[in-house]
Coordinates of N, CA and C in Angstrom, one line a residue:
M1 N -46.6 171.8 253.1 CA -45.6 172.6 252.5 C -45.3 172.2 251.1
S2 N -45.1 173.2 250.2 CA -44.9 173.0 248.8 C -43.4 172.8 248.5
H3 N -43.2 171.9 247.5 CA -41.9 171.5 247.1 C -41.8 171.6 245.6
T4 N -40.6 171.7 245.0 CA -40.4 171.6 243.6 C -39.3 170.6 243.4
A5 N -39.6 169.5 242.6 CA -38.6 168.5 242.2 C -38.3 168.7 240.7
R6 N -37.0 168.6 240.4 CA -36.6 168.7 239.1 C -35.6 167.6 238.7
G7 N -35.6 167.3 237.4 CA -34.7 166.3 236.9 C -35.0 165.9 235.5
T8 N -34.5 164.7 235.1 CA -34.6 164.2 233.7 C -35.3 162.9 233.8
F9 N -35.8 162.5 232.6 CA -36.3 161.1 232.5 C -36.1 160.6 231.1
E10 N -36.0 159.3 231.0 CA -35.9 158.5 229.8 C -37.3 157.9 229.6
V11 N -37.8 157.9 228.4 CA -39.1 157.3 228.1 C -39.0 156.4 226.9
T12 N -39.7 155.2 227.0 CA -39.9 154.3 225.9 C -41.4 154.1 225.7
L13 N -41.8 154.4 224.5 CA -43.2 154.2 224.1 C -43.3 153.0 223.1
T14 N -44.1 152.0 223.5 CA -44.2 150.8 222.6 C -45.7 150.7 222.2
P15 N -45.9 150.7 220.8 CA -47.2 150.5 220.3 C -47.9 149.3 220.8
L16 N -49.2 149.4 221.2 CA -50.0 148.3 221.6 C -50.8 147.8 220.4
T17 N -50.9 146.5 220.3 CA -51.8 146.0 219.3 C -53.2 146.1 219.8
S18 N -54.1 146.7 219.0 CA -55.5 146.9 219.5 C -56.4 146.9 218.2
E19 N -57.6 147.0 218.5 CA -58.6 147.2 217.4 C -59.1 148.6 217.3
L20 N -58.2 149.6 217.7 CA -58.6 151.0 217.6 C -58.6 151.4 216.1
A21 N -59.6 152.2 215.8 CA -59.6 152.6 214.4 C -58.8 153.9 214.2
P22 N -58.0 154.0 213.1 CA -57.3 155.2 212.9 C -58.3 156.4 212.9
P23 N -57.9 157.5 213.4 CA -56.6 158.0 213.7 C -56.1 157.7 215.1
M24 N -56.7 156.7 215.9 CA -56.3 156.5 217.2 C -55.2 155.4 217.3
G25 N -54.5 155.5 218.4 CA -53.4 154.5 218.7 C -53.2 154.4 220.2
G26 N -52.6 153.3 220.6 CA -52.3 153.1 222.0 C -50.8 152.7 222.2
F27 N -50.3 153.1 223.3 CA -48.9 152.8 223.6 C -48.7 152.4 225.1
S28 N -47.7 151.6 225.3 CA -47.3 151.4 226.7 C -46.2 152.4 227.0
I29 N -46.1 152.8 228.2 CA -45.1 153.8 228.6 C -44.2 153.2 229.7
D30 N -42.9 153.3 229.5 CA -41.9 152.9 230.5 C -41.0 154.1 230.7
K31 N -40.8 154.6 231.9 CA -39.9 155.7 232.2 C -39.0 155.4 233.3
T32 N -37.8 156.0 233.2 CA -36.8 156.0 234.3 C -36.6 157.5 234.7
F33 N -36.8 157.8 236.0 CA -36.6 159.2 236.4 C -35.3 159.3 237.2
A34 N -34.6 160.5 237.0 CA -33.4 160.9 237.7 C -33.6 162.3 238.3
G35 N -32.8 162.6 239.3 CA -32.9 163.9 239.9 C -33.6 163.9 241.2
D36 N -34.5 164.8 241.5 CA -35.2 164.9 242.8 C -36.2 163.8 243.0
L37 N -36.7 163.2 241.8 CA -37.5 162.0 241.8 C -36.7 160.9 241.2
V38 N -36.4 159.8 241.9 CA -35.6 158.7 241.4 C -36.5 157.5 241.4
G39 N -36.7 156.9 240.2 CA -37.6 155.8 240.2 C -38.0 155.4 238.7
T40 N -39.0 154.6 238.6 CA -39.5 154.2 237.3 C -41.0 154.3 237.3
S41 N -41.6 154.2 236.1 CA -43.0 154.2 235.9 C -43.4 153.3 234.8
V42 N -44.6 152.8 234.9 CA -45.3 152.1 233.8 C -46.6 152.7 233.6
G43 N -47.1 152.6 232.3 CA -48.4 153.2 232.1 C -48.9 152.9 230.7
Q44 N -50.1 153.4 230.4 CA -50.6 153.3 229.0 C -51.2 154.6 228.5
M45 N -51.1 154.8 227.2 CA -51.5 156.1 226.6 C -52.5 155.7 225.4
L46 N -53.5 156.6 225.3 CA -54.4 156.5 224.1 C -54.2 157.9 223.4
S47 N -53.9 157.8 222.1 CA -53.7 159.0 221.4 C -54.5 159.1 220.1
A48 N -54.6 160.3 219.5 CA -55.3 160.4 218.3 C -54.7 161.6 217.5
M49 N -54.7 161.6 216.2 CA -54.2 162.6 215.4 C -55.4 163.4 214.8
G50 N -55.3 164.7 214.7 CA -56.3 165.6 214.1 C -56.1 165.5 212.5
G51 N -57.0 166.2 211.8 CA -57.0 166.2 210.4 C -56.1 167.2 209.8
V52 N -55.5 168.1 210.7 CA -54.5 169.1 210.3 C -53.2 168.8 210.9
E53 N -52.1 169.0 210.2 CA -50.7 168.7 210.7 C -50.5 169.5 212.0
G54 N -50.0 168.9 213.0 CA -49.7 169.6 214.2 C -50.9 169.5 215.2
S55 N -51.9 168.8 214.9 CA -53.1 168.7 215.8 C -53.2 167.3 216.3
A56 N -53.2 167.1 217.6 CA -53.3 165.7 218.1 C -53.6 165.8 219.6
G57 N -53.9 164.7 220.2 CA -54.1 164.7 221.7 C -53.8 163.3 222.2
Y58 N -53.6 163.3 223.6 CA -53.5 162.0 224.2 C -53.9 162.1 225.7
V59 N -54.3 161.0 226.2 CA -54.6 160.8 227.6 C -53.7 159.6 228.1
A60 N -53.3 159.6 229.3 CA -52.5 158.5 229.8 C -52.6 158.4 231.3
I61 N -52.3 157.2 231.8 CA -52.2 156.9 233.2 C -50.9 156.2 233.4
E62 N -50.1 156.7 234.4 CA -48.8 156.0 234.7 C -48.7 155.8 236.2
V63 N -48.1 154.7 236.6 CA -47.8 154.5 238.0 C -46.3 154.7 238.3
V64 N -46.0 155.6 239.1 CA -44.6 155.9 239.4 C -44.2 155.3 240.7
T65 N -43.1 154.6 240.8 CA -42.6 154.0 242.0 C -41.1 154.5 242.2
G66 N -40.9 155.0 243.4 CA -39.5 155.4 243.7 C -39.4 156.3 244.9
T67 N -38.5 157.2 244.9 CA -38.2 158.1 246.0 C -38.4 159.6 245.6
L68 N -39.2 160.3 246.3 CA -39.4 161.7 246.0 C -39.1 162.5 247.2
G69 N -38.1 163.4 247.2 CA -37.8 164.2 248.3 C -37.4 163.4 249.5
G70 N -36.8 162.2 249.3 CA -36.3 161.4 250.4 C -37.4 160.4 250.9
R71 N -38.6 160.5 250.3 CA -39.7 159.6 250.8 C -40.0 158.5 249.7
K72 N -40.1 157.3 250.1 CA -40.3 156.2 249.2 C -41.8 155.8 249.1
G73 N -42.2 155.4 247.9 CA -43.6 155.0 247.7 C -43.9 155.0 246.2
S74 N -45.2 155.0 246.0 CA -45.7 155.1 244.6 C -46.9 156.0 244.5
F75 N -47.2 156.5 243.3 CA -48.4 157.3 243.1 C -48.7 157.2 241.6
V76 N -49.9 157.7 241.2 CA -50.4 157.7 239.9 C -50.4 159.1 239.3
L77 N -49.9 159.2 238.1 CA -50.0 160.5 237.3 C -51.1 160.3 236.2
Q78 N -51.9 161.3 236.1 CA -53.0 161.3 235.0 C -52.6 162.4 234.1
H79 N -52.5 162.1 232.8 CA -52.1 163.0 231.7 C -53.3 163.4 230.8
S80 N -53.4 164.6 230.4 CA -54.3 165.0 229.3 C -53.6 166.1 228.5
A81 N -53.4 165.9 227.2 CA -52.7 166.8 226.4 C -53.3 167.0 225.1
T82 N -53.2 168.3 224.6 CA -53.7 168.6 223.2 C -52.7 169.4 222.5
M83 N -52.5 169.2 221.2 CA -51.7 170.0 220.3 C -52.6 170.6 219.3
D84 N -52.7 171.9 219.3 CA -53.6 172.6 218.4 C -52.7 173.3 217.4
R85 N -52.6 172.7 216.2 CA -51.7 173.2 215.1 C -50.4 173.6 215.6
G86 N -49.8 172.8 216.5 CA -48.4 173.0 217.0 C -48.4 173.7 218.3
R87 N -49.5 174.2 218.8 CA -49.5 174.9 220.2 C -49.9 173.8 221.2
P88 N -49.0 173.5 222.1 CA -49.3 172.5 223.1 C -50.0 173.0 224.3
S89 N -50.9 172.1 224.9 CA -51.5 172.4 226.2 C -51.5 171.0 226.9
M90 N -50.9 171.0 228.1 CA -50.8 169.7 228.8 C -51.1 169.9 230.3
S91 N -51.8 168.9 230.8 CA -52.0 168.8 232.3 C -51.6 167.4 232.8
I92 N -50.7 167.4 233.7 CA -50.3 166.1 234.3 C -50.4 166.3 235.9
T93 N -51.4 165.6 236.5 CA -51.6 165.7 237.9 C -51.5 164.4 238.6
V94 N -51.3 164.5 239.9 CA -51.3 163.3 240.8 C -52.7 162.9 241.0
L95 N -53.1 161.7 240.7 CA -54.4 161.2 241.0 C -54.7 161.3 242.5
P96 N -55.8 161.9 242.9 CA -56.1 162.0 244.3 C -56.0 160.7 245.1
D97 N -55.4 160.7 246.2 CA -55.4 159.6 247.1 C -54.6 158.4 246.5
S98 N -53.7 158.6 245.6 CA -53.0 157.5 244.9 C -51.6 157.2 245.6
G99 N -51.2 158.1 246.4 CA -49.9 158.0 247.1 C -49.9 156.8 248.1
T100 N -48.8 156.0 248.1 CA -48.6 154.9 249.0 C -47.4 155.1 249.9
D101 N -47.3 154.3 251.0 CA -46.2 154.3 251.9 C -45.9 155.7 252.4
E102 N -44.6 156.2 252.2 CA -44.2 157.5 252.7 C -44.8 158.6 251.8
L103 N -45.5 158.3 250.7 CA -46.0 159.3 249.8 C -47.5 159.4 250.0
L104 N -48.1 158.9 251.1 CA -49.5 159.1 251.4 C -49.8 160.6 251.5
G105 N -50.9 160.9 250.8 CA -51.4 162.3 250.8 C -50.7 163.2 249.8
L106 N -49.9 162.7 248.9 CA -49.2 163.4 247.9 C -50.2 164.1 247.0
V107 N -50.0 165.4 246.7 CA -50.8 166.1 245.7 C -49.8 166.9 244.9
G108 N -50.1 167.2 243.6 CA -49.2 168.0 242.8 C -49.5 167.9 241.3
S109 N -48.6 168.6 240.6 CA -48.7 168.6 239.1 C -47.3 168.6 238.5
L110 N -47.2 167.9 237.4 CA -45.9 167.8 236.8 C -45.9 168.4 235.4
E111 N -44.8 169.1 235.1 CA -44.6 169.7 233.8 C -43.5 169.0 233.0
I112 N -43.7 168.7 231.8 CA -42.7 168.1 230.9 C -42.1 169.1 230.0
Q113 N -40.7 169.2 230.0 CA -40.0 170.1 229.1 C -39.1 169.2 228.2
I114 N -39.1 169.5 226.9 CA -38.2 168.7 226.0 C -37.3 169.8 225.3
D115 N -36.0 169.6 225.5 CA -35.1 170.5 224.9 C -33.9 169.7 224.3
G116 N -33.8 169.8 223.0 CA -32.7 169.1 222.3 C -32.8 167.6 222.4
G117 N -34.0 167.1 222.6 CA -34.2 165.7 222.7 C -34.2 165.2 224.1
E118 N -33.7 166.0 225.1 CA -33.7 165.6 226.5 C -35.0 165.9 227.2
H119 N -35.6 164.9 227.9 CA -36.8 165.1 228.6 C -36.5 165.5 230.0
R120 N -37.1 166.6 230.4 CA -37.0 167.1 231.8 C -38.3 167.3 232.4
Y121 N -38.4 167.2 233.8 CA -39.6 167.4 234.5 C -39.4 168.5 235.6
V122 N -40.5 169.2 235.9 CA -40.6 170.1 237.0 C -41.9 169.6 237.7
F123 N -41.8 169.2 238.9 CA -42.9 168.6 239.7 C -43.1 169.4 240.9
E124 N -44.2 170.1 240.9 CA -44.7 171.0 242.0 C -45.6 170.1 242.9
Y125 N -45.2 169.9 244.1 CA -46.0 168.9 245.0 C -46.0 169.3 246.4
S126 N -46.9 168.7 247.1 CA -46.9 168.9 248.6 C -47.3 167.6 249.2
L127 N -46.8 167.4 250.5 CA -47.0 166.2 251.3 C -47.4 166.6 252.7
P128 N -48.2 165.8 253.4 CA -48.5 166.2 254.8 C -47.2 166.1 255.6
Q129 N -47.2 166.8 256.7 CA -46.1 166.8 257.6 C -45.8 165.4 258.2

């Protein structure tokens, strides 16, 4: 059965020291989720800037731990995003078979919305009965 979770999240990105050559950079990700998903996540991001303003991309992996729809556990989100001269394209999906505990079998995709500096999520997901 399909479900939709909605809420907000706070995110902290911390630059990682690395030997990546510009225009690449790395960041650690720390999030706190509120709403239908309550919990925290940790992860890492690799990003790069294009040669034209407004063009960039990133990939990231984050492990989310908390309660989703009343079920406790953890799962992994895989991010892939591109900004083409200001036009965004983003895919954030649950890594297959990454759900634990009461979130075993979780599948889905998450959308990030930023409005006035507030980060919101819409998470379309399903779980086995």
